mmCIF file of C-alpha atoms in Angstrom:
data_model
loop_
_atom_site.group_PDB
_atom_site.id
_atom_site.type_symbol
_atom_site.label_atom_id
_atom_site.label_comp_id
_atom_site.label_asym_id
_atom_site.label_seq_id
_atom_site.Cartn_x
_atom_site.Cartn_y
_atom_site.Cartn_z
ATOM 1 C CA MET G 1 -40.122 -107.560 42.192
ATOM 2 C CA ARG G 2 -40.544 -107.275 38.633
ATOM 3 C CA ARG G 3 -40.630 -110.727 37.798
ATOM 4 C CA LYS G 4 -42.936 -111.173 40.215
ATOM 5 C CA ASN G 5 -45.041 -108.658 38.920
ATOM 6 C CA ASN G 6 -44.919 -110.046 35.487
ATOM 7 C CA ASP G 7 -45.941 -113.439 36.654
ATOM 8 C CA TYR G 8 -49.109 -111.614 38.223
ATOM 9 C CA ARG G 9 -49.881 -110.064 34.847
ATOM 10 C CA ASN G 10 -49.535 -113.054 33.146
ATOM 11 C CA LYS G 11 -51.468 -115.384 35.192
ATOM 12 C CA ILE G 12 -54.383 -113.206 36.085
ATOM 13 C CA ILE G 13 -54.388 -109.775 34.508
ATOM 14 C CA LEU G 14 -54.100 -110.665 30.952
ATOM 15 C CA PRO G 15 -56.371 -114.193 31.100
ATOM 16 C CA ALA G 16 -59.089 -111.761 32.803
ATOM 17 C CA VAL G 17 -58.846 -108.699 30.175
ATOM 18 C CA THR G 18 -58.624 -111.427 27.056
ATOM 19 C CA SER G 19 -61.925 -113.294 28.560
ATOM 20 C CA ALA G 20 -63.821 -109.929 28.898
ATOM 21 C CA LEU G 21 -63.113 -109.303 25.808
ATOM 22 C CA LEU G 22 -63.991 -112.365 24.202
ATOM 23 C CA LEU G 23 -67.406 -112.134 26.504
ATOM 24 C CA PHE G 24 -68.055 -109.146 24.916
ATOM 25 C CA ALA G 25 -67.434 -109.852 21.389
ATOM 26 C CA VAL G 26 -69.757 -112.663 21.513
ATOM 27 C CA LEU G 27 -71.927 -111.264 23.258
ATOM 28 C CA LEU G 28 -72.783 -108.526 20.502
ATOM 29 C CA TRP G 29 -72.309 -110.600 18.087
ATOM 30 C CA SER G 30 -75.151 -113.105 19.500
ATOM 31 C CA VAL G 31 -77.380 -109.773 19.785
ATOM 32 C CA VAL G 32 -77.425 -108.527 16.332
ATOM 33 C CA THR G 33 -77.814 -112.355 14.922
ATOM 34 C CA GLY G 34 -81.191 -113.891 13.864
ATOM 35 C CA GLN G 35 -83.793 -113.486 11.620
ATOM 36 C CA TYR G 36 -85.110 -109.635 12.580
ATOM 37 C CA PRO G 37 -81.883 -107.317 11.412
ATOM 38 C CA LEU G 38 -81.179 -105.479 14.221
ATOM 39 C CA THR G 39 -79.181 -101.956 13.430
ATOM 40 C CA LEU G 40 -77.631 -99.246 15.651
ATOM 41 C CA HIS G 41 -79.708 -96.625 13.868
ATOM 42 C CA GLY G 42 -82.725 -98.660 14.567
ATOM 43 C CA LEU G 43 -82.113 -98.856 18.309
ATOM 44 C CA ILE G 44 -81.188 -95.463 18.356
ATOM 45 C CA SER G 45 -84.421 -94.224 16.631
ATOM 46 C CA GLY G 46 -87.077 -96.017 18.697
ATOM 47 C CA ASP G 47 -87.993 -98.204 16.843
ATOM 48 C CA GLN G 48 -90.854 -100.329 18.764
ATOM 49 C CA MET G 49 -89.871 -103.550 16.715
ATOM 50 C CA SER G 50 -86.393 -103.508 17.080
ATOM 51 C CA ARG G 51 -86.543 -102.380 20.906
ATOM 52 C CA LEU G 52 -88.826 -105.231 21.359
ATOM 53 C CA VAL G 53 -86.526 -107.814 19.656
ATOM 54 C CA PHE G 54 -83.386 -106.566 21.269
ATOM 55 C CA LEU G 55 -84.928 -106.427 24.877
ATOM 56 C CA ARG G 56 -87.436 -109.714 24.902
ATOM 57 C CA LEU G 57 -85.285 -111.947 22.136
ATOM 58 C CA ARG G 58 -81.806 -111.247 21.920
ATOM 59 C CA ILE G 59 -80.052 -110.377 25.383
ATOM 60 C CA PRO G 60 -81.685 -112.596 26.934
ATOM 61 C CA ARG G 61 -81.056 -115.124 24.809
ATOM 62 C CA ALA G 62 -77.558 -114.172 24.235
ATOM 63 C CA LEU G 63 -77.174 -113.877 28.376
ATOM 64 C CA MET G 64 -78.424 -117.461 29.071
ATOM 65 C CA GLY G 65 -76.170 -118.727 26.425
ATOM 66 C CA LEU G 66 -72.935 -116.586 28.270
ATOM 67 C CA ILE G 67 -74.346 -117.946 32.119
ATOM 68 C CA GLY G 68 -75.635 -121.584 30.938
ATOM 69 C CA GLY G 69 -71.846 -122.105 29.086
ATOM 70 C CA PHE G 70 -69.926 -120.756 32.107
ATOM 71 C CA GLY G 71 -72.279 -122.369 34.599
ATOM 72 C CA LEU G 72 -71.730 -126.309 32.075
ATOM 73 C CA GLY G 73 -68.186 -125.617 32.011
ATOM 74 C CA THR G 74 -66.943 -124.521 35.592
ATOM 75 C CA ALA G 75 -69.040 -127.626 36.639
ATOM 76 C CA GLY G 76 -67.211 -129.839 34.247
ATOM 77 C CA PHE G 77 -64.038 -128.943 35.391
ATOM 78 C CA ILE G 78 -65.288 -129.569 39.251
ATOM 79 C CA TYR G 79 -66.259 -132.918 38.122
ATOM 80 C CA GLN G 80 -63.056 -134.167 36.383
ATOM 81 C CA LEU G 81 -61.124 -132.732 39.487
ATOM 82 C CA ILE G 82 -62.750 -134.625 41.972
ATOM 83 C CA PHE G 83 -63.205 -137.778 40.097
ATOM 84 C CA LYS G 84 -59.548 -137.465 39.138
ATOM 85 C CA ASN G 85 -61.077 -138.880 35.649
ATOM 86 C CA PRO G 86 -60.884 -136.455 32.453
ATOM 87 C CA LEU G 87 -63.376 -137.933 31.018
ATOM 88 C CA ALA G 88 -66.130 -136.811 33.746
ATOM 89 C CA SER G 89 -69.658 -135.259 33.157
ATOM 90 C CA PRO G 90 -72.423 -134.391 34.257
ATOM 91 C CA ASP G 91 -73.964 -137.790 33.095
ATOM 92 C CA ILE G 92 -71.149 -139.750 35.351
ATOM 93 C CA VAL G 93 -73.359 -139.303 38.603
ATOM 94 C CA GLY G 94 -76.431 -139.027 36.250
ATOM 95 C CA VAL G 95 -77.248 -135.720 36.756
ATOM 96 C CA SER G 96 -78.145 -135.517 32.690
ATOM 97 C CA SER G 97 -80.672 -138.584 32.419
ATOM 98 C CA GLY G 98 -82.413 -137.776 35.566
ATOM 99 C CA ALA G 99 -83.035 -134.255 34.126
ATOM 100 C CA SER G 100 -84.291 -135.915 30.606
ATOM 101 C CA ALA G 101 -86.350 -137.903 32.445
ATOM 102 C CA GLY G 102 -87.664 -135.446 34.785
ATOM 103 C CA ALA G 103 -88.608 -133.333 31.270
ATOM 104 C CA ALA G 104 -90.173 -136.241 29.560
ATOM 105 C CA PHE G 105 -92.731 -136.798 32.735
ATOM 106 C CA ALA G 106 -93.565 -133.164 32.697
ATOM 107 C CA ILE G 107 -94.180 -132.560 28.925
ATOM 108 C CA ILE G 108 -96.462 -136.471 28.959
ATOM 109 C CA LEU G 109 -98.421 -135.103 32.007
ATOM 110 C CA TYR G 110 -98.700 -131.156 31.044
ATOM 111 C CA SER G 111 -98.293 -131.236 27.533
ATOM 112 C CA ALA G 112 -95.137 -128.960 27.689
ATOM 113 C CA ALA G 113 -96.043 -126.417 29.853
ATOM 114 C CA ALA G 114 -92.672 -124.553 30.046
ATOM 115 C CA PRO G 115 -92.537 -123.991 33.483
ATOM 116 C CA ALA G 116 -93.869 -127.428 34.681
ATOM 117 C CA VAL G 117 -90.558 -128.778 32.305
ATOM 118 C CA SER G 118 -88.322 -126.664 33.620
ATOM 119 C CA VAL G 119 -88.950 -127.910 37.713
ATOM 120 C CA ALA G 120 -89.541 -131.317 36.459
ATOM 121 C CA ALA G 121 -86.146 -131.268 34.280
ATOM 122 C CA PHE G 122 -84.252 -129.319 37.838
ATOM 123 C CA LEU G 123 -85.631 -132.003 40.149
ATOM 124 C CA GLY G 124 -85.099 -134.938 38.046
ATOM 125 C CA GLY G 125 -81.122 -134.005 38.172
ATOM 126 C CA ILE G 126 -81.206 -133.214 42.167
ATOM 127 C CA LEU G 127 -82.745 -136.147 42.529
ATOM 128 C CA ALA G 128 -80.500 -138.230 40.427
ATOM 129 C CA LEU G 129 -77.933 -137.077 42.202
ATOM 130 C CA SER G 130 -79.323 -137.088 45.947
ATOM 131 C CA VAL G 131 -80.064 -141.094 44.716
ATOM 132 C CA THR G 132 -76.237 -141.821 43.470
ATOM 133 C CA LEU G 133 -74.556 -140.111 46.803
ATOM 134 C CA LEU G 134 -77.278 -142.002 49.299
ATOM 135 C CA ILE G 135 -75.948 -145.172 47.538
ATOM 136 C CA ALA G 136 -72.277 -144.203 47.675
ATOM 137 C CA TYR G 137 -72.648 -143.145 51.474
ATOM 138 C CA LEU G 138 -74.214 -146.634 51.954
ATOM 139 C CA VAL G 139 -71.657 -148.871 50.378
ATOM 140 C CA PRO G 140 -68.610 -149.408 52.702
ATOM 141 C CA GLY G 141 -64.911 -147.717 51.754
ATOM 142 C CA LYS G 142 -66.580 -144.593 50.167
ATOM 143 C CA ASN G 143 -64.165 -143.122 47.629
ATOM 144 C CA SER G 144 -64.681 -141.065 44.317
ATOM 145 C CA TYR G 145 -65.020 -144.383 42.291
ATOM 146 C CA THR G 146 -68.105 -145.277 44.306
ATOM 147 C CA ILE G 147 -69.609 -142.629 43.323
ATOM 148 C CA VAL G 148 -68.946 -143.272 39.585
ATOM 149 C CA LEU G 149 -70.305 -146.716 39.810
ATOM 150 C CA ALA G 150 -73.236 -145.386 41.600
ATOM 151 C CA GLY G 151 -73.939 -142.723 39.129
ATOM 152 C CA ILE G 152 -73.202 -145.197 36.252
ATOM 153 C CA ALA G 153 -76.313 -147.502 37.772
ATOM 154 C CA ILE G 154 -78.871 -144.382 38.397
ATOM 155 C CA HIS G 155 -78.114 -142.929 34.824
ATOM 156 C CA SER G 156 -79.454 -146.572 33.737
ATOM 157 C CA VAL G 157 -82.059 -146.379 35.228
ATOM 158 C CA ALA G 158 -83.014 -143.129 34.362
ATOM 159 C CA GLN G 159 -82.725 -144.164 30.881
ATOM 160 C CA THR G 160 -84.553 -146.976 31.226
ATOM 161 C CA PHE G 161 -87.223 -144.773 32.287
ATOM 162 C CA LEU G 162 -87.068 -142.285 29.872
ATOM 163 C CA MET G 163 -87.314 -144.917 26.945
ATOM 164 C CA PHE G 164 -90.898 -145.710 28.586
ATOM 165 C CA LEU G 165 -91.761 -142.931 28.702
ATOM 166 C CA LYS G 166 -90.754 -142.205 24.951
ATOM 167 C CA LEU G 167 -92.815 -145.307 24.435
ATOM 168 C CA ALA G 168 -96.440 -143.794 26.666
ATOM 169 C CA ALA G 169 -95.746 -140.466 24.476
ATOM 170 C CA ASP G 170 -97.911 -139.336 22.032
ATOM 171 C CA PRO G 171 -96.037 -139.979 18.321
ATOM 172 C CA GLU G 172 -96.934 -136.742 16.946
ATOM 173 C CA LYS G 173 -96.506 -134.225 19.655
ATOM 174 C CA GLN G 174 -95.267 -135.430 22.454
ATOM 175 C CA LEU G 175 -92.510 -137.467 21.534
ATOM 176 C CA ALA G 176 -91.347 -135.009 19.360
ATOM 177 C CA SER G 177 -91.201 -132.352 22.195
ATOM 178 C CA ILE G 178 -89.344 -134.820 24.221
ATOM 179 C CA GLU G 179 -86.481 -135.655 21.399
ATOM 180 C CA TYR G 180 -86.417 -131.356 20.790
ATOM 181 C CA TRP G 181 -85.807 -130.858 24.652
ATOM 182 C CA ILE G 182 -82.711 -133.623 25.096
ATOM 183 C CA MET G 183 -81.223 -132.144 21.691
ATOM 184 C CA GLY G 184 -81.391 -128.250 23.615
ATOM 185 C CA SER G 185 -82.295 -125.247 22.729
ATOM 186 C CA LEU G 186 -81.806 -121.340 23.725
ATOM 187 C CA ASN G 187 -84.911 -120.286 21.370
ATOM 188 C CA GLY G 188 -87.835 -118.947 23.663
ATOM 189 C CA VAL G 189 -85.672 -117.988 26.811
ATOM 190 C CA THR G 190 -86.653 -114.956 28.258
ATOM 191 C CA ILE G 191 -85.786 -112.751 30.698
ATOM 192 C CA GLU G 192 -88.068 -114.494 33.098
ATOM 193 C CA HIS G 193 -85.818 -117.461 32.543
ATOM 194 C CA LEU G 194 -82.636 -115.952 33.549
ATOM 195 C CA SER G 195 -82.763 -116.005 37.234
ATOM 196 C CA ARG G 196 -82.697 -118.765 38.663
ATOM 197 C CA PRO G 197 -79.870 -119.912 36.397
ATOM 198 C CA PHE G 198 -78.192 -116.765 37.147
ATOM 199 C CA PHE G 199 -78.318 -116.710 40.728
ATOM 200 C CA ILE G 200 -77.548 -120.491 41.559
ATOM 201 C CA THR G 201 -74.713 -120.444 38.920
ATOM 202 C CA SER G 202 -73.477 -117.178 40.224
ATOM 203 C CA ALA G 203 -73.901 -118.120 44.233
ATOM 204 C CA GLY G 204 -72.023 -121.968 42.875
ATOM 205 C CA PHE G 205 -69.233 -119.884 41.558
ATOM 206 C CA LEU G 206 -68.569 -118.033 44.594
ATOM 207 C CA VAL G 207 -68.552 -121.082 46.821
ATOM 208 C CA MET G 208 -66.612 -122.922 45.177
ATOM 209 C CA LEU G 209 -64.089 -119.664 44.815
ATOM 210 C CA LEU G 210 -63.608 -119.392 48.275
ATOM 211 C CA LEU G 211 -63.307 -123.228 49.285
ATOM 212 C CA PHE G 212 -60.997 -123.638 45.478
ATOM 213 C CA ARG G 213 -57.977 -124.760 47.599
ATOM 214 C CA GLN G 214 -59.648 -127.727 49.987
ATOM 215 C CA ILE G 215 -61.235 -128.789 46.501
ATOM 216 C CA ARG G 216 -58.164 -129.267 44.942
ATOM 217 C CA MET G 217 -57.295 -131.386 47.695
ATOM 218 C CA LEU G 218 -59.996 -133.902 46.389
ATOM 219 C CA SER G 219 -57.828 -134.674 43.695
ATOM 220 C CA LEU G 220 -55.143 -136.481 45.942
ATOM 221 C CA ASP G 221 -55.945 -139.712 47.708
ATOM 222 C CA ASP G 222 -58.580 -139.326 49.954
ATOM 223 C CA ASP G 223 -56.078 -140.648 52.978
ATOM 224 C CA GLU G 224 -53.549 -137.570 52.045
ATOM 225 C CA ALA G 225 -56.482 -135.468 51.718
ATOM 226 C CA ALA G 226 -57.625 -135.985 55.062
ATOM 227 C CA LEU G 227 -54.442 -135.911 56.760
ATOM 228 C CA LEU G 228 -54.137 -131.946 55.363
ATOM 229 C CA GLY G 229 -57.267 -131.702 57.523
ATOM 230 C CA VAL G 230 -60.587 -131.953 54.345
ATOM 231 C CA ASN G 231 -63.279 -134.082 55.571
ATOM 232 C CA VAL G 232 -63.298 -135.417 52.410
ATOM 233 C CA THR G 233 -66.647 -137.484 52.532
ATOM 234 C CA VAL G 234 -68.583 -133.938 53.342
ATOM 235 C CA LEU G 235 -67.458 -131.992 50.908
ATOM 236 C CA ARG G 236 -67.053 -134.247 48.522
ATOM 237 C CA PHE G 237 -71.019 -134.515 48.801
ATOM 238 C CA ALA G 238 -71.364 -130.769 49.242
ATOM 239 C CA ILE G 239 -69.184 -129.520 46.096
ATOM 240 C CA LEU G 240 -70.796 -131.840 44.244
ATOM 241 C CA LEU G 241 -74.077 -130.855 44.909
ATOM 242 C CA ILE G 242 -73.532 -127.509 44.297
ATOM 243 C CA ALA G 243 -71.941 -128.809 41.021
ATOM 244 C CA THR G 244 -75.482 -130.254 40.382
ATOM 245 C CA LEU G 245 -77.353 -127.410 41.213
ATOM 246 C CA MET G 246 -75.852 -125.283 38.687
ATOM 247 C CA VAL G 247 -76.004 -128.113 36.053
ATOM 248 C CA SER G 248 -79.472 -128.587 36.694
ATOM 249 C CA SER G 249 -80.517 -124.688 36.623
ATOM 250 C CA VAL G 250 -79.066 -124.468 33.150
ATOM 251 C CA ILE G 251 -80.403 -127.647 31.548
ATOM 252 C CA CYS G 252 -83.734 -126.910 32.784
ATOM 253 C CA VAL G 253 -83.650 -123.629 31.087
ATOM 254 C CA THR G 254 -82.187 -124.780 27.798
ATOM 255 C CA GLY G 255 -82.613 -128.619 27.634
ATOM 256 C CA LEU G 256 -80.098 -130.807 27.166
ATOM 257 C CA ILE G 257 -76.828 -129.267 26.662
ATOM 258 C CA SER G 258 -74.009 -131.723 25.366
ATOM 259 C CA PHE G 259 -70.185 -131.732 25.259
ATOM 260 C CA ILE G 260 -69.731 -128.525 27.167
ATOM 261 C CA GLY G 261 -68.984 -129.721 30.922
ATOM 262 C CA LEU G 262 -66.493 -132.268 29.194
ATOM 263 C CA LEU G 263 -64.789 -130.048 26.587
ATOM 264 C CA ALA G 264 -64.380 -126.790 28.501
ATOM 265 C CA PRO G 265 -62.180 -127.809 31.337
ATOM 266 C CA HIS G 266 -59.776 -129.575 28.571
ATOM 267 C CA ILE G 267 -59.489 -126.354 26.794
ATOM 268 C CA ALA G 268 -58.374 -124.254 29.975
ATOM 269 C CA LYS G 269 -56.207 -127.317 30.921
ATOM 270 C CA LEU G 270 -54.354 -127.243 27.353
ATOM 271 C CA LEU G 271 -54.381 -123.233 27.544
ATOM 272 C CA THR G 272 -52.879 -122.498 31.125
ATOM 273 C CA LYS G 273 -50.812 -125.853 31.182
ATOM 274 C CA ARG G 274 -52.109 -126.470 34.315
ATOM 275 C CA SER G 275 -55.165 -127.250 37.074
ATOM 276 C CA ASP G 276 -55.535 -124.203 39.618
ATOM 277 C CA LEU G 277 -57.673 -121.406 39.957
ATOM 278 C CA THR G 278 -57.109 -119.767 36.612
ATOM 279 C CA THR G 279 -58.211 -122.621 34.867
ATOM 280 C CA PHE G 280 -61.285 -122.875 36.525
ATOM 281 C CA ILE G 281 -62.493 -119.635 35.331
ATOM 282 C CA ILE G 282 -61.052 -119.953 31.938
ATOM 283 C CA SER G 283 -63.540 -122.932 31.950
ATOM 284 C CA GLY G 284 -66.058 -121.016 32.270
ATOM 285 C CA VAL G 285 -65.306 -118.676 29.704
ATOM 286 C CA SER G 286 -64.640 -121.384 27.499
ATOM 287 C CA GLY G 287 -67.940 -123.124 27.854
ATOM 288 C CA ALA G 288 -69.487 -119.607 27.877
ATOM 289 C CA LEU G 289 -68.197 -118.572 24.480
ATOM 290 C CA ILE G 290 -68.958 -122.556 23.021
ATOM 291 C CA LEU G 291 -72.607 -122.502 23.739
ATOM 292 C CA THR G 292 -73.126 -118.780 22.996
ATOM 293 C CA ILE G 293 -71.049 -119.359 19.244
ATOM 294 C CA ALA G 294 -73.270 -122.935 19.067
ATOM 295 C CA ASP G 295 -76.579 -121.081 19.940
ATOM 296 C CA ILE G 296 -75.762 -118.567 16.723
ATOM 297 C CA LEU G 297 -75.404 -121.053 14.695
ATOM 298 C CA ALA G 298 -78.020 -122.955 15.310
ATOM 299 C CA ARG G 299 -80.262 -120.043 14.649
ATOM 300 C CA SER G 300 -78.204 -118.653 11.377
ATOM 301 C CA LEU G 301 -76.944 -121.312 9.188
ATOM 302 C CA ALA G 302 -81.029 -122.827 8.165
ATOM 303 C CA SER G 303 -84.002 -121.191 7.739
ATOM 304 C CA ALA G 304 -85.649 -123.147 10.443
ATOM 305 C CA GLU G 305 -83.805 -123.639 13.681
ATOM 306 C CA LEU G 306 -81.957 -126.376 14.904
ATOM 307 C CA PRO G 307 -80.928 -127.584 18.053
ATOM 308 C CA VAL G 308 -77.784 -126.261 19.796
ATOM 309 C CA SER G 309 -76.092 -130.189 20.885
ATOM 310 C CA ILE G 310 -75.354 -130.363 17.083
ATOM 311 C CA PHE G 311 -73.193 -127.312 16.964
ATOM 312 C CA THR G 312 -71.799 -127.734 20.757
ATOM 313 C CA SER G 313 -70.825 -131.604 19.364
ATOM 314 C CA LEU G 314 -69.238 -130.050 15.874
ATOM 315 C CA LEU G 315 -67.332 -127.091 17.178
ATOM 316 C CA GLY G 316 -66.310 -128.901 20.547
ATOM 317 C CA ALA G 317 -64.796 -131.940 18.797
ATOM 318 C CA PRO G 318 -62.398 -130.385 16.046
ATOM 319 C CA LEU G 319 -61.357 -127.995 18.522
ATOM 320 C CA LEU G 320 -60.601 -130.063 21.254
ATOM 321 C CA ILE G 321 -58.345 -132.601 18.715
ATOM 322 C CA THR G 322 -56.860 -129.473 17.603
ATOM 323 C CA LEU G 323 -55.765 -128.244 21.089
ATOM 324 C CA LEU G 324 -53.957 -131.833 21.773
ATOM 325 C CA MET G 325 -52.574 -131.410 18.541
ATOM 326 C CA LYS G 326 -51.014 -128.326 19.153
ATOM 327 C CA ASN G 327 -49.895 -129.508 22.946
ATOM 328 C CA GLY G 328 -48.601 -132.306 21.482
ATOM 329 C CA ARG G 329 -46.065 -130.498 19.499
ATOM 330 C CA LYS G 330 -45.163 -128.450 21.777
ATOM 331 C CA GLU G 331 -44.297 -130.851 24.290
ATOM 332 C CA ASN G 332 -42.195 -133.125 21.532
ATOM 333 C CA SER G 333 -40.574 -129.569 20.937
ATOM 334 C CA GLN G 334 -39.172 -129.591 24.459
#
């Protein structure tokens, strides 16, 4: 009984408490970082500017970092699990390129109006996935590799369309807006932007929690999963759609954020040495930490705000290499 309690504490309680403390610490760090200095005394004393910056700018931006990173991290874990590919990410089914093409189209058509760009990016990501799944469904012998190949094809088509849009864009205004959107930023996020990513990410995460046992079976061969009572085709398509909705809801607000969906699941797997429910949750926590810290650096290391994807890559690549080397040394010592 004592050993079972210790296992429960080590697998559930300690990771949950540690994750909560890390997320809270990064949230506070994000709130107090920026060009306008915020102090506890200023907030308590009722300083109007401090309260305005805190409520209208810092809190929404910090929450978007946590929500967006969590959604990208958990979706990345699902992509890698379903495709049985450690390099799987939203790019693999054309979601990122579809969203980029949709955003670029809206920037040219509506002169970078924020709501139009967000909606177009969201629809572009969903459209790319829908076409990918339709092609994969029509091809005989449907499996995860068919979806990967269809996704690569749709990614190429969306990238070609994006290049044509760049050529048609005004070099002084529209092209710069397209490039900035593709590099990603949390600048300008307000409380109104949070509702869609929050509800879609929360609902998607809850569904994946409830179906996690069946989702793990998708990492088996299709025949084995079918023998265990899983409707492989329906479940795979449904879960991919949910994961893509989560990714699209985030990047339609932040722009294209690179590396998190790829990196966060690897960090979680290296920390837990498993691919279970705890690892799934830690993937989301890792994504939230990476995106929020990257956003803090993007607005604090230079006088002008930098694209957040620069820092997700700079943070992610060395961290992944360090964890891989540490894991390799442990395996060699055993």
